[in-house]
Amino acid sequence: MTIPVLPLTLVSSLERRLVTSVAEARSPFTGTAQIQDWGASWWEYQFEMAVTQGAKARRLSAFFASFGGLRGRFLFPDPSIMVPLGTGDPYVTEAQIAGASTLRTAGWGLGLQAGDFFQLGSAETTRLYQLVEDVVPVGSEATLTFVPPLRASVPVGTQLGLTAPSVLLRLTAPVPTVIGRADQHRFTISAREAL
């Protein structure tokens, strides 16, 4: 099954956030707090699409309608993510289980910095991760520390996607279309990582 890709040329602004499943229970008498961390986290996005008209607007409307509401999924190669140069072709050198936040890798040229992103998987297994520490290769090897934790086990030899890191998203609400004068369409999209 082919996963559709959001037309990036039409994204005028976006908001990205990592949501964690952490709850706080505060005593009304002492003010002390108990924090409960359920260990889950996911990416949420909100997009504003560029104003479109005519056939282009109808095509974009059909793109969102084709999802069937909250059922459909789409890939989003986040255009705000800077693509690093000279990083080599890194791959996983030690298998890792779901829930881990580090990966041992090799095949590096230059390293990456905290805040950079990478992708693991493809199509319906696409997952987006953000580095929390600089990656400084020793020779061609480096250990990555990132968020969110791995969603699935990662076998040896898995390639890291660095050229256009993507996230697999699902709509969280129907996509409203505001139609103004001169057939001007405005779309606002709210989505979360499809897990």
XYZ file of N, CA and C in Angstrom, residues 91-98 103-105 120-121 150 152-160:
69
model
N 24.175 3.519 9.707
C 23.306 2.355 9.907
C 23.498 1.828 11.328
N 22.547 1.056 11.797
C 22.552 0.505 13.157
C 23.518 -0.676 13.219
N 24.383 -0.709 14.251
C 25.370 -1.792 14.402
C 25.040 -2.744 15.537
N 24.085 -2.373 16.366
C 23.696 -3.241 17.492
C 22.183 -3.207 17.604
N 21.542 -4.368 17.545
C 20.082 -4.434 17.633
C 19.614 -3.781 18.933
N 18.460 -3.140 18.866
C 17.923 -2.450 20.036
C 16.436 -2.767 20.157
N 15.947 -2.862 21.386
C 14.545 -3.216 21.627
C 13.685 -1.965 21.765
N 12.379 -2.150 21.609
C 11.432 -1.042 21.782
C 11.595 -0.452 23.176
N 21.059 4.362 20.280
C 21.385 3.442 19.183
C 22.873 3.514 18.910
N 23.502 2.358 18.734
C 24.900 2.314 18.294
C 24.890 2.219 16.785
N 25.682 3.076 16.148
C 25.667 3.185 14.693
C 27.079 3.273 14.126
N 13.566 6.403 11.083
C 13.748 4.956 10.980
C 12.497 4.388 10.329
N 12.665 3.364 9.509
C 11.530 2.719 8.862
C 11.104 3.441 7.600
N 12.310 4.342 21.162
C 11.963 3.482 20.025
C 10.588 2.859 20.201
N 9.579 0.280 18.195
C 9.726 -1.129 17.820
C 11.203 -1.482 17.855
N 11.486 -2.765 17.889
C 12.874 -3.220 17.849
C 13.519 -2.797 16.537
N 14.814 -2.511 16.601
C 15.564 -2.086 15.415
C 16.679 -3.101 15.181
N 16.645 -3.790 14.021
C 17.682 -4.787 13.753
C 18.989 -4.161 13.259
N 20.052 -4.945 13.344
C 21.359 -4.540 12.827
C 21.224 -4.291 11.331
N 21.867 -3.229 10.843
C 21.862 -2.912 9.425
C 20.791 -1.912 9.010
N 19.888 -1.561 9.923
C 18.846 -0.589 9.595
C 19.476 0.759 9.267
N 19.107 1.328 8.121
C 19.619 2.633 7.696
C 18.907 3.764 8.435
N 19.635 4.828 8.738
C 19.046 6.034 9.305
C 18.663 6.964 8.165
